[in-house]
Tab-separated table of C-alpha atoms (C1' of nucleotides) in Angstrom:
chain	number	residue	atom	x	y	z
A	1	MET	CA	45.918	13.602	-24.327
A	2	PRO	CA	42.886	12.886	-26.945
A	3	ARG	CA	41.063	11.425	-24.712
A	4	ILE	CA	37.081	13.476	-23.903
A	5	THR	CA	37.324	16.896	-22.460
A	6	PRO	CA	36.814	16.905	-18.442
A	7	GLU	CA	34.259	18.791	-18.653
A	8	ARG	CA	31.892	16.517	-21.260
A	9	ARG	CA	33.410	14.017	-18.919
A	10	GLU	CA	31.966	15.480	-15.952
A	11	ALA	CA	28.167	15.692	-17.565
A	12	LYS	CA	28.368	11.945	-18.972
A	13	ARG	CA	29.286	11.196	-15.172
A	14	ALA	CA	26.833	12.887	-13.802
A	15	HIS	CA	24.157	11.978	-16.739
A	16	ILE	CA	24.965	8.054	-15.455
A	17	MET	CA	24.639	9.283	-11.581
A	18	ALA	CA	21.014	10.633	-12.299
A	19	ALA	CA	19.928	7.747	-14.610
A	20	ALA	CA	21.748	5.498	-11.490
A	21	ARG	CA	19.631	7.848	-9.307
A	22	ARG	CA	15.898	7.397	-11.005
A	23	CYS	CA	16.641	3.546	-10.570
A	24	PHE	CA	17.517	3.494	-7.255
A	25	SER	CA	14.970	5.538	-6.161
A	26	ARG	CA	12.189	3.690	-8.443
A	27	ASP	CA	13.656	-0.207	-7.726
A	28	GLY	CA	16.164	-0.139	-4.746
A	29	PHE	CA	19.910	-0.455	-4.175
A	30	HIS	CA	20.270	-4.107	-4.927
A	31	GLN	CA	16.859	-4.793	-7.490
A	32	THR	CA	18.700	-2.390	-9.587
A	33	SER	CA	21.342	-4.421	-12.075
A	34	MET	CA	24.124	-2.185	-13.911
A	35	PRO	CA	22.181	-3.275	-16.991
A	36	ASP	CA	19.440	-1.272	-15.894
A	37	ILE	CA	21.784	2.012	-15.033
A	38	ALA	CA	23.016	1.676	-18.023
A	39	ALA	CA	19.514	0.969	-20.495
A	40	GLU	CA	18.058	4.176	-17.826
A	41	ALA	CA	21.024	6.077	-18.997
A	42	GLY	CA	20.842	5.020	-22.687
A	43	VAL	CA	23.879	3.361	-23.237
A	44	SER	CA	25.615	-0.230	-22.962
A	45	ALA	CA	26.054	-2.002	-20.647
A	46	GLY	CA	30.250	-1.354	-20.246
A	47	ALA	CA	29.750	1.775	-20.407
A	48	PRO	CA	29.433	2.698	-16.999
A	49	TYR	CA	32.386	1.585	-15.856
A	50	ARG	CA	34.473	3.932	-17.710
A	51	TYR	CA	33.430	6.412	-14.422
A	52	PHE	CA	32.630	3.991	-12.304
A	53	ALA	CA	35.568	1.087	-10.490
A	54	SER	CA	32.191	-0.942	-9.163
A	55	LYS	CA	28.366	-0.681	-8.344
A	56	GLU	CA	29.391	-0.576	-5.054
A	57	GLU	CA	31.309	3.111	-5.838
A	58	ILE	CA	27.724	4.682	-7.589
A	59	ILE	CA	25.823	3.789	-4.337
A	60	LEU	CA	28.606	5.585	-2.550
A	61	ALA	CA	28.613	8.300	-4.902
A	62	ILE	CA	24.557	8.334	-4.681
A	63	ALA	CA	24.715	8.091	-0.809
A	64	ALA	CA	27.003	10.882	0.070
A	65	ASP	CA	25.286	13.202	-2.564
A	66	ALA	CA	21.758	12.138	-0.819
A	67	PHE	CA	22.980	13.135	2.317
A	68	ARG	CA	24.713	15.966	1.283
A	69	LEU	CA	22.189	18.083	-0.470
A	70	ILE	CA	19.795	17.421	2.035
A	71	PHE	CA	21.773	18.189	4.982
A	72	ASP	CA	23.803	21.223	3.674
A	73	PRO	CA	20.861	23.504	3.810
A	74	VAL	CA	20.119	22.642	7.314
A	75	GLU	CA	23.919	23.059	7.889
A	76	GLN	CA	24.026	26.431	6.620
A	77	LEU	CA	20.797	27.279	8.372
A	78	ALA	CA	22.410	26.412	11.816
A	79	ALA	CA	26.045	27.961	11.278
A	80	ALA	CA	24.323	31.434	10.108
A	81	ALA	CA	21.333	31.682	12.216
A	82	ASP	CA	22.546	33.724	14.972
A	83	ALA	CA	20.665	32.606	18.243
A	84	PRO	CA	18.043	30.305	17.000
A	85	SER	CA	15.577	28.777	19.317
A	86	VAL	CA	14.800	24.934	19.055
A	87	ALA	CA	11.779	25.903	16.727
A	88	ASP	CA	13.644	28.149	14.392
A	89	LEU	CA	16.474	25.028	14.003
A	90	VAL	CA	13.672	22.570	13.349
A	91	ALA	CA	11.159	24.540	11.307
A	92	ALA	CA	14.672	25.547	9.037
A	93	ALA	CA	14.802	22.085	8.916
A	94	LEU	CA	11.564	20.824	7.745
A	95	ALA	CA	11.808	23.389	5.033
A	96	ALA	CA	14.619	21.341	3.688
A	97	LEU	CA	11.980	18.805	2.796
A	98	SER	CA	9.471	20.930	1.575
A	99	VAL	CA	10.950	21.973	-1.896
A	100	GLU	CA	10.649	20.168	-5.020
A	101	THR	CA	13.966	20.556	-6.369
A	102	VAL	CA	17.705	21.185	-5.372
A	103	ALA	CA	20.583	21.847	-7.546
A	104	ASP	CA	23.846	19.996	-7.160
A	105	SER	CA	27.412	20.979	-7.149
A	106	ALA	CA	27.349	21.896	-11.168
A	107	GLY	CA	23.748	23.566	-10.580
A	108	ARG	CA	21.687	20.692	-11.885
A	109	PRO	CA	18.623	20.221	-10.725
A	110	VAL	CA	17.545	17.017	-8.716
A	111	PRO	CA	14.274	16.181	-7.661
A	112	VAL	CA	14.271	16.207	-3.731
A	113	ASP	CA	11.796	12.532	-3.574
A	114	GLU	CA	14.231	11.218	-5.702
A	115	LEU	CA	17.090	11.633	-3.082
A	116	LEU	CA	15.013	11.249	-0.120
A	117	ARG	CA	14.435	7.765	-0.831
A	118	CYS	CA	17.995	7.230	-1.617
A	119	ALA	CA	18.693	8.660	1.772
A	120	VAL	CA	16.295	6.067	3.548
A	121	GLN	CA	18.036	3.259	1.086
A	122	THR	CA	21.276	4.741	2.151
A	123	TRP	CA	20.199	3.737	5.946
A	124	SER	CA	20.520	0.246	5.471
A	125	GLU	CA	23.958	0.238	3.710
A	126	VAL	CA	25.378	1.877	6.671
A	127	LEU	CA	24.745	-0.820	8.708
A	128	ARG	CA	26.802	-3.396	7.019
A	129	ASP	CA	29.336	-1.133	4.329
A	130	ASP	CA	31.991	0.693	6.417
A	131	ALA	CA	32.694	2.625	3.460
A	132	VAL	CA	29.592	4.051	3.666
A	133	ARG	CA	29.550	3.809	7.449
A	134	SER	CA	32.074	6.279	7.889
A	135	ARG	CA	30.760	8.535	5.240
A	136	ALA	CA	27.774	8.698	6.641
A	137	LEU	CA	28.828	9.297	10.387
A	138	GLU	CA	31.061	11.762	9.640
A	139	GLY	CA	28.275	13.576	7.614
A	140	PHE	CA	25.946	13.071	10.383
A	141	GLU	CA	28.595	14.692	13.153
A	142	SER	CA	29.077	17.285	11.243
A	143	VAL	CA	25.433	18.620	11.257
A	144	ARG	CA	24.919	17.509	14.521
A	145	ARG	CA	27.902	20.044	15.849
A	146	SER	CA	26.749	22.321	13.618
A	147	ILE	CA	23.233	22.386	15.746
A	148	ALA	CA	24.976	21.917	18.999
A	149	ASP	CA	26.818	25.333	18.475
A	150	ALA	CA	24.018	26.805	17.585
A	151	LEU	CA	21.689	25.697	20.553
A	152	CYS	CA	24.688	26.576	22.627
A	153	ARG	CA	24.315	30.229	21.273
A	154	GLY	CA	20.719	30.195	21.503
A	155	GLN	CA	21.484	29.724	25.376
A	156	THR	CA	23.986	31.924	25.583
A	157	ALA	CA	21.420	34.297	24.133
A	158	GLY	CA	18.174	32.952	26.677
A	159	VAL	CA	16.424	31.479	23.645
A	160	VAL	CA	17.376	28.007	24.601
A	161	PRO	CA	16.414	26.705	28.096
A	162	LEU	CA	19.939	26.502	29.888
A	163	ALA	CA	19.257	23.001	31.544
A	164	MET	CA	18.754	21.361	28.605
A	165	GLU	CA	22.209	19.287	27.286
A	166	PRO	CA	22.861	20.960	24.034
A	167	GLU	CA	24.356	17.232	22.638
A	168	ARG	CA	21.247	15.912	23.316
A	169	GLY	CA	18.955	18.418	22.048
A	170	ALA	CA	20.917	18.326	18.518
A	171	ARG	CA	20.427	14.466	18.716
A	172	MET	CA	17.001	15.413	19.198
A	173	VAL	CA	16.456	17.900	16.281
A	174	MET	CA	18.471	15.368	14.099
A	175	GLY	CA	15.759	12.923	14.841
A	176	LEU	CA	12.701	14.807	14.691
A	177	LEU	CA	14.425	15.636	11.394
A	178	HIS	CA	15.145	12.258	9.864
A	179	GLY	CA	12.001	10.910	11.343
A	180	LEU	CA	10.083	13.258	9.165
A	181	LEU	CA	11.830	12.816	6.172
A	182	LEU	CA	10.559	8.663	6.414
A	183	GLN	CA	7.551	9.711	6.571
A	184	ARG	CA	7.918	12.082	3.437
A	185	ALA	CA	9.635	9.005	1.660
A	186	ALA	CA	7.266	5.975	2.880
A	187	PHE	CA	4.758	6.731	4.713
A	188	ASP	CA	2.843	9.629	2.961
A	189	LEU	CA	3.509	12.922	4.666
A	190	THR	CA	2.724	15.021	1.955
A	191	GLU	CA	1.627	18.178	3.524
A	192	MET	CA	4.390	19.828	5.243
A	193	THR	CA	2.826	23.302	5.994
A	194	GLY	CA	2.006	23.674	10.200
A	195	PHE	CA	4.656	21.268	11.731
A	196	ASP	CA	6.628	24.961	11.808
A	197	GLU	CA	3.401	26.559	13.205
A	198	ASP	CA	2.755	23.302	15.589
A	199	ILE	CA	6.636	22.858	16.804
A	200	ARG	CA	6.261	27.135	17.971
A	201	ILE	CA	3.317	26.107	20.251
A	202	LEU	CA	4.905	22.942	21.628
A	203	LEU	CA	8.280	25.039	22.564
A	204	GLU	CA	7.599	28.425	22.751
A	205	GLY	CA	4.025	27.449	24.602
A	206	THR	CA	2.062	30.580	22.021
A	207	GLU	CA	1.789	31.072	18.389
A	208	ARG	CA	3.484	33.689	16.756
A	209	PRO	CA	1.884	36.566	15.334
A	210	GLY	CA	3.903	36.753	12.242
A	211	ALA	CA	3.707	33.218	11.234
A	212	SER	CA	6.804	32.390	8.680
A	213	SER	CA	4.471	28.717	7.009
A	214	ARG	CA	5.399	29.861	3.397
B	1	MET	CA	-2.149	-37.406	10.585
B	2	PRO	CA	1.576	-38.485	11.566
B	3	ARG	CA	3.349	-35.483	10.519
B	4	ILE	CA	4.550	-33.103	13.520
B	5	THR	CA	2.771	-32.231	16.352
B	6	PRO	CA	1.832	-28.031	15.787
B	7	GLU	CA	3.597	-26.883	19.008
B	8	ARG	CA	6.713	-28.899	17.342
B	9	ARG	CA	6.204	-26.914	13.981
B	10	GLU	CA	5.534	-23.365	15.369
B	11	ALA	CA	9.097	-23.646	17.505
B	12	LYS	CA	10.843	-24.872	14.653
B	13	ARG	CA	9.191	-21.896	12.274
B	14	ALA	CA	10.441	-20.057	15.158
B	15	HIS	CA	13.643	-21.127	15.438
B	16	ILE	CA	14.561	-20.146	11.288
B	17	MET	CA	12.658	-16.925	11.701
B	18	ALA	CA	15.355	-16.185	14.832
B	19	ALA	CA	18.140	-17.615	12.520
B	20	ALA	CA	17.162	-15.285	10.136
B	21	ARG	CA	16.441	-12.462	12.136
B	22	ARG	CA	20.158	-12.706	12.933
B	23	CYS	CA	21.749	-13.018	8.787
B	24	PHE	CA	19.486	-10.403	8.406
B	25	SER	CA	20.236	-8.094	11.398
B	26	ARG	CA	24.232	-8.946	10.626
B	27	ASP	CA	24.601	-8.975	6.342
B	28	GLY	CA	21.064	-7.075	5.443
B	29	PHE	CA	18.163	-8.937	3.436
B	30	HIS	CA	19.949	-8.839	0.200
B	31	GLN	CA	23.466	-9.546	1.437
B	32	THR	CA	21.935	-12.707	3.324
B	33	SER	CA	21.060	-16.262	0.674
B	34	MET	CA	18.622	-18.613	2.065
B	35	PRO	CA	21.641	-21.216	1.994
B	36	ASP	CA	23.089	-18.446	4.678
B	37	ILE	CA	19.878	-18.618	7.025
B	38	ALA	CA	19.424	-22.400	6.317
B	39	ALA	CA	23.473	-22.971	7.392
B	40	GLU	CA	22.511	-20.723	10.847
B	41	ALA	CA	19.660	-22.444	11.687
B	42	GLY	CA	21.555	-25.955	11.551
B	43	VAL	CA	19.373	-27.683	9.061
B	44	SER	CA	19.793	-28.336	5.256
B	45	ALA	CA	19.158	-25.816	2.725
B	46	GLY	CA	15.488	-26.648	1.139
B	47	ALA	CA	14.530	-27.031	5.154
B	48	PRO	CA	13.223	-23.547	5.563
B	49	TYR	CA	11.315	-24.068	2.444
B	50	ARG	CA	9.182	-26.305	4.122
B	51	TYR	CA	7.969	-23.324	6.758
B	52	PHE	CA	8.162	-20.068	4.233
B	53	ALA	CA	6.906	-20.241	0.429
B	54	SER	CA	10.057	-17.640	-0.123
B	55	LYS	CA	12.578	-15.405	0.883
B	56	GLU	CA	9.921	-12.640	0.651
B	57	GLU	CA	7.705	-14.274	3.140
B	58	ILE	CA	10.903	-14.528	5.441
B	59	ILE	CA	11.849	-10.960	5.087
B	60	LEU	CA	7.593	-10.187	5.415
B	61	ALA	CA	7.621	-12.280	8.949
B	62	ILE	CA	10.672	-10.651	10.329
B	63	ALA	CA	9.626	-7.209	9.294
B	64	ALA	CA	6.086	-7.828	10.634
B	65	ASP	CA	7.748	-8.693	13.792
B	66	ALA	CA	10.081	-5.571	13.656
B	67	PHE	CA	7.124	-3.234	13.769
B	68	ARG	CA	4.977	-5.006	16.106
B	69	LEU	CA	7.663	-5.652	18.554
B	70	ILE	CA	8.756	-2.235	19.158
B	71	PHE	CA	5.766	-0.115	18.722
B	72	ASP	CA	3.450	-2.537	20.098
B	73	PRO	CA	4.256	-0.913	24.101
B	74	VAL	CA	4.557	2.304	22.763
B	75	GLU	CA	0.566	1.447	21.462
B	76	GLN	CA	-0.726	0.257	24.141
B	77	LEU	CA	1.168	3.068	26.727
B	78	ALA	CA	-0.440	5.515	24.663
B	79	ALA	CA	-3.882	3.717	24.617
B	80	ALA	CA	-3.530	3.058	28.780
B	81	ALA	CA	-2.201	6.691	30.147
B	82	ASP	CA	-4.953	8.557	31.111
B	83	ALA	CA	-4.067	11.880	29.984
B	84	PRO	CA	-0.410	12.086	28.667
B	85	SER	CA	0.964	15.240	28.090
B	86	VAL	CA	3.375	15.118	25.149
B	87	ALA	CA	6.738	14.959	27.219
B	88	ASP	CA	4.860	11.585	28.709
B	89	LEU	CA	4.162	10.075	25.100
B	90	VAL	CA	7.858	10.746	23.853
B	91	ALA	CA	9.527	9.533	27.234
B	92	ALA	CA	7.484	5.820	27.162
B	93	ALA	CA	8.430	5.992	23.595
B	94	LEU	CA	11.868	6.244	24.180
B	95	ALA	CA	11.819	3.996	26.829
B	96	ALA	CA	10.698	1.321	24.660
B	97	LEU	CA	14.591	1.728	22.755
B	98	SER	CA	16.413	1.395	25.576
B	99	VAL	CA	15.907	-1.941	26.871
B	100	GLU	CA	18.042	-4.947	25.843
B	101	THR	CA	15.539	-7.657	24.743
B	102	VAL	CA	11.572	-8.449	24.073
B	103	ALA	CA	9.360	-11.252	24.242
B	104	ASP	CA	7.908	-11.869	21.154
B	105	SER	CA	3.846	-13.846	21.319
B	106	ALA	CA	5.663	-16.725	22.318
B	107	GLY	CA	7.543	-15.269	25.325
B	108	ARG	CA	10.742	-16.274	23.582
B	109	PRO	CA	12.771	-13.317	24.174
B	110	VAL	CA	14.502	-11.171	21.395
B	111	PRO	CA	17.314	-8.628	21.025
B	112	VAL	CA	16.048	-5.380	21.020
B	113	ASP	CA	19.464	-4.316	18.640
B	114	GLU	CA	18.251	-7.053	16.072
B	115	LEU	CA	14.409	-5.770	15.933
B	116	LEU	CA	16.067	-2.527	14.786
B	117	ARG	CA	18.622	-3.419	12.632
B	118	CYS	CA	16.211	-5.126	10.551
B	119	ALA	CA	12.990	-1.945	11.289
B	120	VAL	CA	15.264	0.100	9.408
B	121	GLN	CA	15.758	-2.402	6.328
B	122	THR	CA	12.489	-2.453	6.442
B	123	TRP	CA	12.002	0.660	5.717
B	124	SER	CA	13.864	0.599	2.354
B	125	GLU	CA	11.697	-2.459	1.434
B	126	VAL	CA	8.378	-0.336	2.049
B	127	LEU	CA	9.585	2.065	-0.926
B	128	ARG	CA	9.394	-0.725	-3.217
B	129	ASP	CA	7.259	-3.827	-1.954
B	130	ASP	CA	3.644	-3.566	-2.407
B	131	ALA	CA	3.378	-6.628	0.309
B	132	VAL	CA	6.043	-4.705	3.119
B	133	ARG	CA	4.752	-1.365	2.393
B	134	SER	CA	0.831	-2.152	3.324
B	135	ARG	CA	1.821	-3.487	6.338
B	136	ALA	CA	4.177	-1.203	7.184
B	137	LEU	CA	1.486	2.020	6.391
B	138	GLU	CA	-1.419	-0.381	8.680
B	139	GLY	CA	1.054	-0.496	11.542
B	140	PHE	CA	2.215	3.306	11.504
B	141	GLU	CA	-1.511	4.308	10.911
B	142	SER	CA	-2.143	2.351	13.973
B	143	VAL	CA	0.276	3.882	16.668
B	144	ARG	CA	-0.145	7.587	14.758
B	145	ARG	CA	-3.914	7.113	15.430
B	146	SER	CA	-3.430	6.046	19.324
B	147	ILE	CA	-1.105	8.227	19.840
B	148	ALA	CA	-3.319	11.289	18.097
B	149	ASP	CA	-5.997	9.828	20.497
B	150	ALA	CA	-3.728	10.285	23.502
B	151	LEU	CA	-2.732	13.763	22.641
B	152	CYS	CA	-7.013	14.547	22.260
B	153	ARG	CA	-7.101	13.306	25.717
B	154	GLY	CA	-4.155	15.478	27.211
B	155	GLN	CA	-5.964	18.469	25.278
B	156	THR	CA	-9.236	17.842	27.440
B	157	ALA	CA	-6.894	17.533	30.717
B	158	GLY	CA	-5.326	20.325	29.453
B	159	VAL	CA	-1.427	19.004	29.478
B	160	VAL	CA	-1.671	19.498	25.680
B	161	PRO	CA	-1.578	23.469	23.978
B	162	LEU	CA	-4.691	23.107	22.310
B	163	ALA	CA	-3.192	25.268	19.299
B	164	MET	CA	-1.571	21.974	18.728
B	165	GLU	CA	-3.006	19.908	15.636
B	166	PRO	CA	-2.938	15.944	17.340
B	167	GLU	CA	-2.928	14.433	13.593
B	168	ARG	CA	0.434	16.429	13.354
B	169	GLY	CA	1.315	16.226	16.761
B	170	ALA	CA	1.099	12.705	16.533
B	171	ARG	CA	3.862	12.477	13.082
B	172	MET	CA	6.105	13.991	15.308
B	173	VAL	CA	6.114	11.712	18.107
B	174	MET	CA	6.549	9.030	15.933
B	175	GLY	CA	9.381	10.939	13.734
B	176	LEU	CA	11.103	11.943	16.981
B	177	LEU	CA	10.467	7.817	17.717
B	178	HIS	CA	12.002	6.878	14.041
B	179	GLY	CA	14.595	9.231	14.720
B	180	LEU	CA	15.901	8.075	17.599
B	181	LEU	CA	15.221	4.407	16.809
B	182	LEU	CA	17.954	5.198	13.294
B	183	GLN	CA	20.597	6.876	15.655
B	184	ARG	CA	20.504	3.574	17.695
B	185	ALA	CA	20.558	1.504	14.957
B	186	ALA	CA	23.080	3.265	12.967
B	187	PHE	CA	24.092	6.638	14.474
B	188	ASP	CA	26.069	5.381	17.802
B	189	LEU	CA	23.578	6.684	19.848
B	190	THR	CA	23.993	4.159	23.014
B	191	GLU	CA	23.079	6.195	26.038
B	192	MET	CA	19.545	6.616	26.048
B	193	THR	CA	19.388	8.211	29.678
B	194	GLY	CA	18.736	11.908	29.919
B	195	PHE	CA	16.738	11.925	26.972
B	196	ASP	CA	13.073	12.456	28.775
B	197	GLU	CA	14.407	15.497	31.094
B	198	ASP	CA	15.355	17.200	28.440
B	199	ILE	CA	12.448	16.908	26.293
B	200	ARG	CA	10.659	17.845	29.670
B	201	ILE	CA	12.563	20.949	30.151
B	202	LEU	CA	11.891	21.781	26.307
B	203	LEU	CA	8.288	20.957	26.226
B	204	GLU	CA	7.367	22.094	30.086
B	205	GLY	CA	10.047	24.762	30.563
B	206	THR	CA	10.705	22.899	33.699
B	207	GLU	CA	12.708	20.292	35.021
B	208	ARG	CA	10.228	17.534	36.993
B	209	PRO	CA	11.882	16.652	40.745
B	210	GLY	CA	11.034	13.813	40.584
B	211	ALA	CA	12.658	12.092	37.415
B	212	SER	CA	12.328	8.738	36.401
B	213	SER	CA	15.651	8.916	33.988
B	214	ARG	CA	15.280	5.109	32.219
C	1	DC	C1'	43.741	16.696	-41.632
C	2	DT	C1'	45.531	12.870	-39.960
C	3	DC	C1'	46.036	9.807	-35.523
C	4	DC	C1'	45.807	6.913	-31.536
C	5	DA	C1'	44.865	7.232	-27.163
C	6	DA	C1'	40.446	6.891	-24.865
C	7	DC	C1'	35.577	6.226	-25.374
C	8	DG	C1'	31.935	3.031	-26.418
C	9	DT	C1'	29.522	-1.286	-27.543
C	10	DA	C1'	28.227	-6.118	-26.805
C	11	DA	C1'	28.881	-10.236	-26.505
C	12	DA	C1'	31.459	-13.342	-23.312
C	13	DT	C1'	32.596	-14.987	-18.602
C	14	DG	C1'	32.217	-17.201	-14.080
C	15	DT	C1'	30.150	-16.873	-10.415
C	16	DT	C1'	25.975	-16.655	-7.118
C	17	DC	C1'	21.627	-18.119	-6.217
C	18	DA	C1'	16.627	-18.850	-5.065
C	19	DT	C1'	13.809	-22.979	-5.535
C	20	DT	C1'	12.510	-27.479	-7.062
C	21	DC	C1'	12.927	-32.464	-6.529
C	22	DA	C1'	14.677	-37.458	-5.655
C	23	DT	C1'	15.646	-39.929	-2.020
C	24	DC	C1'	15.539	-40.778	3.002
C	25	DT	C1'	14.379	-40.648	7.640
C	26	DT	C1'	11.479	-39.742	11.658
C	27	DG	C1'	7.716	-39.545	14.646
C	28	DA	C1'	2.815	-40.093	15.910
C	29	DC	C1'	-1.301	-42.410	15.181
C	30	DG	C1'	-3.984	-46.616	15.200
D	1	DC	C1'	5.297	-51.874	17.294
D	2	DG	C1'	4.533	-51.137	12.736
D	3	DT	C1'	3.009	-47.892	9.248
D	4	DC	C1'	3.248	-43.973	6.003
D	5	DA	C1'	2.381	-39.293	5.150
D	6	DA	C1'	5.105	-35.239	6.303
D	7	DG	C1'	9.995	-33.593	6.891
D	8	DA	C1'	14.559	-33.296	6.139
D	9	DT	C1'	18.903	-33.424	2.495
D	10	DG	C1'	21.424	-32.256	-0.079
D	11	DA	C1'	22.374	-32.596	-5.106
D	12	DA	C1'	20.805	-30.274	-9.219
D	13	DT	C1'	18.312	-26.309	-12.161
D	14	DG	C1'	18.294	-22.489	-14.638
D	15	DA	C1'	18.655	-17.384	-14.213
D	16	DA	C1'	20.496	-13.014	-13.090
D	17	DC	C1'	24.167	-10.360	-12.779
D	18	DA	C1'	28.615	-8.097	-11.872
D	19	DT	C1'	32.501	-7.711	-14.277
D	20	DT	C1'	35.579	-8.425	-18.283
D	21	DT	C1'	37.016	-8.411	-22.844
D	22	DA	C1'	38.033	-8.049	-28.116
D	23	DC	C1'	36.737	-4.979	-31.502
D	24	DG	C1'	34.932	-1.261	-33.777
D	25	DT	C1'	34.844	4.947	-33.386
D	26	DT	C1'	35.114	9.143	-32.507
D	27	DG	C1'	37.250	14.318	-31.006
D	28	DG	C1'	40.777	16.783	-30.576
D	29	DA	C1'	45.869	17.643	-30.035
D	30	DG	C1'	49.301	18.482	-33.166
DNA sequence: CTCCAACGTAAATGTTCATTCATCTTGACG
DNA sequence: CGTCAAGATGAATGAACATTTACGTTGGAG
């Protein structure tokens, strides 16, 4: 099979995706043309079509990546934590918004602010593209279930009020995360320290002595 | 001046804006063409240009409307309430997401779900369009200030923890509101009752006897 | 070392779309 | 009522863009 070696192919695909992500982050999905992406990647206009069937498919890949890279840490923390309080969950989620870069599946560093900007744009696509919508809903429900499970464990351990309905509680945690994600991407939220303390103050009525702010 | 009477002109402009809002809500800003808008309004392709200089200007008008109609009630409640707790503010904000229609400046009813879908798409525009960005930031800051002021009054009255920083508290309230707005528009959040109770449970540790669901 | 399928290129294609314009219609003022 | 500037029309325009294609290039299997 005298094509290219699989690793080379994978690397080039990732190279084109990274170029697309930069373009999308800068100009938006629909203000970025395929020639723009090709130029950013330093290849000819037809080259991306060797790796993606259409622009739609690039958007889908970028959107899936953005959600996964942002929410995987949150989901893993929710699944791993023993009996987290609501404040623990929120603080862990916000920590995921505060880092500079995350690693993709092959260990390549990806700037978080690019992911956030792509995620915000993906929300618009969710409203009208069924492929994006079903993937996004699937990811959302997965994270929400993890958080709801964690809240149930917290209720058993007595650190989460029994009267609170875990499904709604998980929706609120997701909402706060989405909302601060939006502020970070679009509404000039630059300073992330202090939120975990304030959340603890609001939810537990007390400041925690051994604070964990970075 | 044998043009049209000012009320007629205003009414037709609103008619075209309503058509545009339906199109944008259904298909998105960039999948809606100017002929689409004209057809939805039942006029010819050139007609909208008598009322708006460009498609950009229609998007700007719709975006401004969407933010204003959703957040004006929140801002007014925050400004009017005497010494609201955080739970009061959140509950009031969520109530604004639960209604079917709101009235625009001339008293015409506007479906809230159309506004929510336009608002989500506006976030994408904020990332790359300076005119949309400056208007959105202005509106955001205005609401945020109202909430922060209300939190300060709450601190004076002793219903908001003094240790919480009001600026960050206002950002969190806005975040929760934006996040649940997003879930309502894009992530299948249909049932809005119960959130106000859960918020009270989380923040005050107690269920309020005379509950105000809805 | 050779070969050839896959890769990469860049121009071409066919379509879509925002905006304009020449022309007809209308409605309010005198 | 008649006038005429503004309103409305819809075909025309020109640019942009996603995708295709015809052709040259290359890397790795044999």
